[in-house]
Short mmCIF file of C-alpha atoms in Angstrom, two decimals:
data_model
loop_
_atom_site.label_atom_id
_atom_site.label_comp_id
_atom_site.label_asym_id
_atom_site.label_seq_id
_atom_site.Cartn_x
_atom_site.Cartn_y
_atom_site.Cartn_z
CA MET A 29 16.85 -13.55 -1.45
CA THR A 30 15.05 -16.34 0.42
CA SER A 31 15.90 -19.75 -0.90
CA PRO A 32 13.15 -22.30 -1.44
CA GLY A 33 12.39 -24.14 1.91
CA SER A 34 13.85 -21.49 4.04
CA LYS A 35 12.32 -20.78 7.43
CA PHE A 36 10.93 -17.31 7.93
CA PHE A 37 11.58 -15.19 11.25
CA LEU A 38 8.61 -15.01 13.04
CA SER A 39 7.23 -12.63 15.55
CA ILE A 40 3.93 -12.54 17.16
CA ILE A 41 2.73 -9.86 19.31
CA LEU A 42 -0.35 -10.51 21.34
CA MET A 43 -2.79 -8.36 23.80
CA THR A 44 -1.98 -8.40 27.60
CA GLY A 45 -3.87 -11.10 29.06
CA ILE A 46 -4.64 -13.17 25.93
CA SER A 47 -5.44 -17.01 26.64
CA TYR A 48 -3.04 -19.58 26.08
CA SER A 49 -5.38 -21.39 23.48
CA SER A 50 -5.65 -17.87 21.50
CA ILE A 51 -1.80 -17.95 21.44
CA ALA A 52 -1.87 -21.51 19.76
CA GLN A 53 -4.65 -20.35 17.70
CA ASN A 54 -2.44 -17.49 16.43
CA GLN A 55 0.48 -19.57 16.21
CA GLU A 56 -1.59 -22.06 13.70
CA LEU A 57 -2.24 -18.89 11.30
CA ASN A 58 1.29 -18.29 11.39
CA LYS A 59 2.05 -21.72 10.20
CA LYS A 60 -0.45 -21.29 7.24
CA ILE A 61 1.09 -18.05 6.34
CA GLN A 62 4.73 -19.84 6.25
CA SER A 63 3.27 -22.87 4.14
CA ILE A 64 2.09 -20.43 1.54
CA VAL A 65 5.46 -18.90 1.30
CA GLU A 66 7.54 -21.73 1.52
CA GLY A 67 9.23 -23.42 -1.57
CA LYS A 68 8.81 -20.32 -3.47
CA ASN A 69 11.62 -18.43 -4.89
CA LEU A 70 10.86 -15.08 -3.06
CA LYS A 71 10.75 -13.00 0.25
CA ALA A 72 7.52 -11.93 1.97
CA GLY A 73 7.19 -9.62 4.48
CA VAL A 74 3.55 -9.59 6.51
CA ALA A 75 1.80 -7.47 9.05
CA ILE A 76 -1.71 -8.01 10.22
CA LYS A 77 -3.53 -6.12 12.89
CA LEU A 78 -7.04 -6.49 14.04
CA ILE A 79 -7.91 -2.86 15.10
CA GLU A 80 -10.64 -3.53 17.57
CA THR A 81 -8.70 -5.96 19.86
CA GLY A 82 -4.90 -5.06 18.92
CA ASP A 83 -4.34 -8.74 17.75
CA THR A 84 -1.28 -8.86 15.50
CA ILE A 85 0.92 -11.39 13.55
CA SER A 86 4.13 -10.61 11.61
CA ILE A 87 6.57 -12.40 9.31
CA ASN A 88 9.74 -10.38 8.48
CA ALA A 89 7.70 -7.47 9.25
CA ALA A 90 10.43 -5.28 10.53
CA ASP A 91 12.53 -5.55 7.33
CA LEU A 92 12.41 -2.87 4.63
CA TYR A 93 10.91 -3.52 1.39
CA PRO A 94 10.49 -1.16 -1.80
CA MET A 95 7.17 0.06 -1.70
CA GLN A 96 6.91 1.39 -5.53
CA SER A 97 3.17 2.59 -6.01
CA VAL A 98 2.22 1.92 -2.30
CA TYR A 99 3.67 5.42 -1.34
CA LYS A 100 0.92 7.14 -3.39
CA PHE A 101 -1.39 6.32 -0.21
CA HIS A 102 1.33 8.25 1.81
CA LEU A 103 1.32 11.09 -0.71
CA ALA A 104 -2.46 11.23 -0.87
CA LEU A 105 -2.51 11.66 3.19
CA ALA A 106 -0.23 14.60 2.86
CA VAL A 107 -2.27 16.44 -0.08
CA TYR A 108 -5.44 15.90 1.91
CA ASP A 109 -3.87 17.21 5.06
CA LYS A 110 -3.20 20.39 2.94
CA VAL A 111 -6.81 20.50 1.90
CA GLN A 112 -8.05 20.06 5.47
CA LYS A 113 -5.69 22.93 6.64
CA GLY A 114 -7.15 25.03 4.07
CA GLU A 115 -4.05 25.37 2.20
CA PHE A 116 -5.16 23.53 -1.03
CA SER A 117 -8.91 23.08 -2.16
CA ILE A 118 -10.13 19.76 -3.83
CA ASN A 119 -11.48 22.03 -6.45
CA ASP A 120 -8.25 23.73 -7.24
CA SER A 121 -7.47 23.73 -10.90
CA ILE A 122 -4.00 22.14 -11.93
CA TYR A 123 -2.63 22.73 -15.35
CA ILE A 124 -1.27 19.74 -16.95
CA LYS A 125 1.32 20.59 -19.76
CA LYS A 126 2.06 18.00 -22.53
CA SER A 127 5.62 18.09 -20.98
CA ASP A 128 4.14 16.71 -17.92
CA LEU A 129 2.87 13.39 -19.80
CA LEU A 130 5.92 11.21 -19.36
CA PRO A 131 6.29 8.36 -22.01
CA ASN A 132 6.90 4.69 -20.97
CA THR A 133 5.11 4.95 -17.53
CA TRP A 134 1.84 4.03 -16.63
CA SER A 135 -0.58 6.73 -16.92
CA PRO A 136 -4.30 6.71 -17.81
CA ILE A 137 -4.14 10.62 -17.48
CA ARG A 138 -1.76 10.70 -20.52
CA ASP A 139 -3.80 7.83 -22.15
CA ARG A 140 -7.03 9.97 -22.14
CA TYR A 141 -5.53 13.43 -22.51
CA PRO A 142 -2.42 12.48 -24.93
CA GLU A 143 -2.01 16.23 -25.94
CA GLY A 144 -1.92 17.44 -22.27
CA ASN A 145 -2.45 21.27 -22.11
CA ILE A 146 -5.44 20.67 -19.97
CA ASN A 147 -6.63 21.91 -16.30
CA MET A 148 -7.79 19.38 -13.81
CA LYS A 149 -9.22 19.43 -10.57
CA LEU A 150 -7.01 18.43 -7.52
CA TYR A 151 -9.66 15.74 -6.50
CA ASP A 152 -9.37 14.21 -9.83
CA ILE A 153 -5.71 14.01 -9.95
CA LEU A 154 -5.87 12.44 -6.70
CA GLY A 155 -8.36 10.06 -7.99
CA TYR A 156 -6.16 8.92 -10.81
CA THR A 157 -3.01 8.55 -8.67
CA VAL A 158 -4.92 6.67 -5.78
CA SER A 159 -7.41 4.57 -7.59
CA GLN A 160 -5.65 4.05 -10.84
CA SER A 161 -2.19 4.35 -9.74
CA ASP A 162 -1.23 7.09 -12.15
CA ASN A 163 2.38 7.82 -12.14
CA VAL A 164 1.92 11.21 -14.07
CA GLY A 165 -0.44 12.21 -11.31
CA CYS A 166 1.77 11.06 -8.58
CA ASP A 167 4.51 13.33 -9.93
CA ILE A 168 2.18 16.29 -10.38
CA LEU A 169 1.36 16.04 -6.81
CA PHE A 170 5.00 15.69 -5.65
CA ARG A 171 5.69 18.89 -7.37
CA LEU A 172 2.82 20.75 -5.80
CA LEU A 173 3.97 19.69 -2.23
CA GLY A 174 7.72 20.61 -3.12
CA GLY A 175 8.83 16.88 -3.54
CA PRO A 176 9.13 13.46 -2.06
CA GLU A 177 11.11 14.89 0.85
CA TYR A 178 7.59 16.78 2.31
CA VAL A 179 5.77 13.61 2.13
CA ASN A 180 8.68 11.82 3.93
CA ASP A 181 8.87 14.49 6.64
CA PHE A 182 4.92 14.63 6.94
CA ILE A 183 4.76 10.82 7.83
CA ALA A 184 7.64 10.94 10.17
CA LEU A 185 5.84 13.79 12.15
CA ASN A 186 2.91 11.48 12.32
CA GLY A 187 4.90 9.17 14.50
CA ILE A 188 5.46 6.58 12.03
CA LYS A 189 9.21 5.44 11.46
CA ASP A 190 10.86 3.07 9.10
CA ILE A 191 9.35 4.58 5.97
CA SER A 192 11.67 6.41 3.43
CA ILE A 193 10.21 8.37 0.58
CA LYS A 194 12.94 10.11 -1.50
CA ALA A 195 12.18 9.49 -5.32
CA THR A 196 9.69 10.58 -7.72
CA GLU A 197 8.06 8.03 -10.14
CA GLU A 198 10.01 9.70 -12.87
CA GLU A 199 13.44 9.15 -10.91
CA MET A 200 12.50 5.44 -9.89
CA HIS A 201 11.77 5.12 -13.98
CA LYS A 202 15.68 6.03 -14.52
CA SER A 203 17.55 3.24 -12.62
CA TRP A 204 16.51 0.11 -10.99
CA ASP A 205 18.27 0.73 -7.89
CA VAL A 206 16.25 4.01 -7.19
CA GLN A 207 13.18 2.05 -6.17
CA PHE A 208 14.86 0.87 -3.03
CA ILE A 209 15.10 4.26 -1.60
CA ASN A 210 11.28 4.02 -1.27
CA SER A 211 11.05 1.86 1.46
CA SER A 212 8.84 0.60 4.25
CA THR A 213 8.46 -2.08 6.78
CA PRO A 214 5.15 -3.96 6.65
CA TRP A 215 4.61 -2.70 10.19
CA ALA A 216 4.98 0.62 9.48
CA ALA A 217 2.48 0.32 6.74
CA VAL A 218 0.05 -1.26 9.05
CA LEU A 219 0.42 1.46 11.74
CA LEU A 220 -0.10 4.39 9.12
CA LEU A 221 -3.13 2.51 7.86
CA GLU A 222 -4.37 2.29 11.49
CA LYS A 223 -4.01 5.95 11.99
CA PHE A 224 -5.83 6.91 8.94
CA PHE A 225 -8.52 4.57 9.96
CA LYS A 226 -8.79 6.19 13.31
CA GLY A 227 -8.98 9.58 11.89
CA GLU A 228 -5.81 10.44 13.37
CA ILE A 229 -4.07 11.77 10.34
CA ILE A 230 -7.16 13.40 8.33
CA ASN A 231 -10.82 13.39 9.16
CA GLY A 232 -14.29 14.26 7.84
CA ILE A 233 -14.82 14.81 4.13
CA ASN A 234 -11.06 14.41 3.37
CA TYR A 235 -10.94 11.06 5.23
CA GLN A 236 -13.95 9.81 3.83
CA LEU A 237 -12.81 11.25 -0.02
CA LEU A 238 -9.55 9.18 0.33
CA TRP A 239 -11.17 6.22 1.82
CA ASP A 240 -13.58 6.06 -1.01
CA GLN A 241 -10.69 6.36 -3.49
CA MET A 242 -9.06 3.34 -1.99
CA VAL A 243 -12.16 1.26 -1.94
CA ASN A 244 -12.74 2.14 -5.69
CA SER A 245 -9.15 1.30 -6.83
CA SER A 246 -8.99 -0.81 -10.08
CA THR A 247 -5.64 -2.13 -9.03
CA GLY A 248 -4.52 -5.48 -7.76
CA VAL A 249 -7.83 -7.36 -8.21
CA MET A 250 -5.61 -10.58 -7.97
CA ARG A 251 -4.00 -9.64 -4.72
CA ILE A 252 -5.84 -9.08 -1.32
CA LYS A 253 -9.13 -8.59 -2.80
CA ASN A 254 -9.04 -12.08 -4.99
CA ARG A 255 -10.12 -14.58 -2.57
CA LEU A 256 -12.50 -12.29 -0.23
CA PRO A 257 -16.07 -12.79 -0.08
CA GLU A 258 -17.89 -10.92 -2.88
CA GLY A 259 -19.00 -7.66 -1.46
CA THR A 260 -16.27 -7.31 1.04
CA ILE A 261 -15.24 -3.53 1.48
CA LEU A 262 -11.46 -3.11 1.00
CA ALA A 263 -9.73 0.04 1.07
CA HIS A 264 -6.26 -0.64 -0.43
CA LYS A 265 -3.30 0.64 -2.34
CA THR A 266 -1.04 -1.71 -4.51
CA GLY A 267 2.65 -1.06 -5.54
CA SER A 268 4.56 -3.28 -8.39
CA SER A 269 7.80 -3.15 -10.04
CA GLY A 270 9.06 -4.35 -13.44
CA THR A 271 11.21 -7.41 -13.75
CA ASN A 272 14.84 -7.01 -14.55
CA SER A 273 17.06 -8.82 -16.85
CA GLU A 274 18.00 -11.56 -14.39
CA GLY A 275 14.32 -12.45 -13.86
CA ILE A 276 14.04 -10.81 -10.52
CA THR A 277 10.82 -8.73 -9.66
CA ALA A 278 11.81 -6.08 -6.94
CA ALA A 279 8.12 -5.28 -5.56
CA THR A 280 4.48 -7.08 -5.58
CA ASN A 281 2.89 -5.17 -2.98
CA ASP A 282 -0.66 -4.62 -1.40
CA ILE A 283 -1.73 -2.78 1.77
CA GLY A 284 -5.18 -2.32 2.99
CA ILE A 285 -7.97 -2.30 5.50
CA ILE A 286 -10.55 -5.16 5.30
CA CYS A 287 -14.06 -4.60 6.78
CA LEU A 288 -15.25 -8.09 8.50
CA PRO A 289 -18.56 -8.79 9.17
CA GLY A 290 -19.68 -7.64 12.49
CA GLY A 291 -18.19 -4.25 12.35
CA ARG A 292 -14.52 -5.40 12.82
CA HIS A 293 -11.71 -4.10 10.81
CA LEU A 294 -8.55 -5.88 9.72
CA VAL A 295 -5.21 -4.04 8.69
CA LEU A 296 -2.82 -6.04 6.24
CA ALA A 297 0.22 -5.47 4.70
CA VAL A 298 1.97 -7.66 2.32
CA PHE A 299 5.24 -7.06 0.70
CA VAL A 300 6.84 -9.48 -1.73
CA THR A 301 10.50 -8.82 -3.08
CA ASN A 302 13.38 -10.46 -4.62
CA SER A 303 11.03 -12.92 -6.50
CA ARG A 304 11.92 -15.16 -9.25
CA GLU A 305 8.40 -16.44 -9.32
CA ASN A 306 6.05 -15.12 -12.03
CA SER A 307 3.64 -12.37 -11.48
CA SER A 308 0.70 -14.74 -10.94
CA VAL A 309 2.64 -16.77 -8.07
CA ASN A 310 3.51 -13.28 -6.38
CA GLU A 311 0.02 -12.21 -6.59
CA ALA A 312 -1.45 -15.33 -5.33
CA VAL A 313 0.74 -15.52 -2.45
CA ILE A 314 -0.82 -12.23 -1.33
CA ALA A 315 -4.13 -13.35 -1.91
CA ASP A 316 -3.92 -16.40 -0.17
CA ILE A 317 -2.37 -14.88 3.08
CA ALA A 318 -5.17 -12.27 3.07
CA TYR A 319 -7.88 -15.10 2.55
CA GLU A 320 -6.21 -17.03 5.66
CA ALA A 321 -6.13 -13.90 7.72
CA TYR A 322 -9.85 -12.99 6.77
CA SER A 323 -10.83 -16.49 7.50
CA TYR A 324 -8.89 -16.67 10.84
CA PHE A 325 -10.03 -13.39 12.30
CA LEU A 326 -13.65 -13.96 11.04
CA SER A 327 -13.78 -17.18 13.00
CA LYS A 328 -12.52 -15.75 16.17
#
């Protein structure tokens, strides 16, 4: 855990040939991000990249953080890849048994269909899982693919390192420690989002479907999205843990792609872990970092 007032390891990776004045400006943004976290009893990992220029900033971005539901983005990529290859169809009908509707977990599917025993289109399960972060939908999709290991290998085969996907939502709910084996560095999350945005993993209609589901997310309104100007397009995926008996919150996360005015795109990943702050503080850290990054790159 990072103690109040501690300094954060910084690394700034800049485009070849960038000017000294621009370096100083990037350092200024880095200082602003540090000041947001300073004095708070938590650890934050931040990775930011402007796709069109390659300009990047990071804080603690090479460390691993528990993803929680952020990994539903990775899962959706793997499912849509199967659709793109013709192995699945978004109109496939999936039977959901009552026994699939796990208790004591977040599930709009279960809340809407408490008796289960229904057929639901694959596209709709993806929508619940990505846009509403449904844990039942998540584990149905994992079973469809053969388990978390398939998604883990799929991400690795797409050239992204430092991401580990090993446990289902049901498994994470059984033990506090399990969540930490579903981990990612902020940089790995940013690189995966960039590959997705560039159409290097899925493309065409499948890309558009997942993009729309991320844009239409109903979760995390107080995180990246909170301080952005009204109407800003954000495609994102959140992740959240509970708080244990010691008052520690393991994960308050948000990763996404912000569409800037003028056609540029800012990729951002913020992971907050080991926090003894309340949820409002954890979410405000993410919102404030996103606002400073948005404002900085908008002005460049």
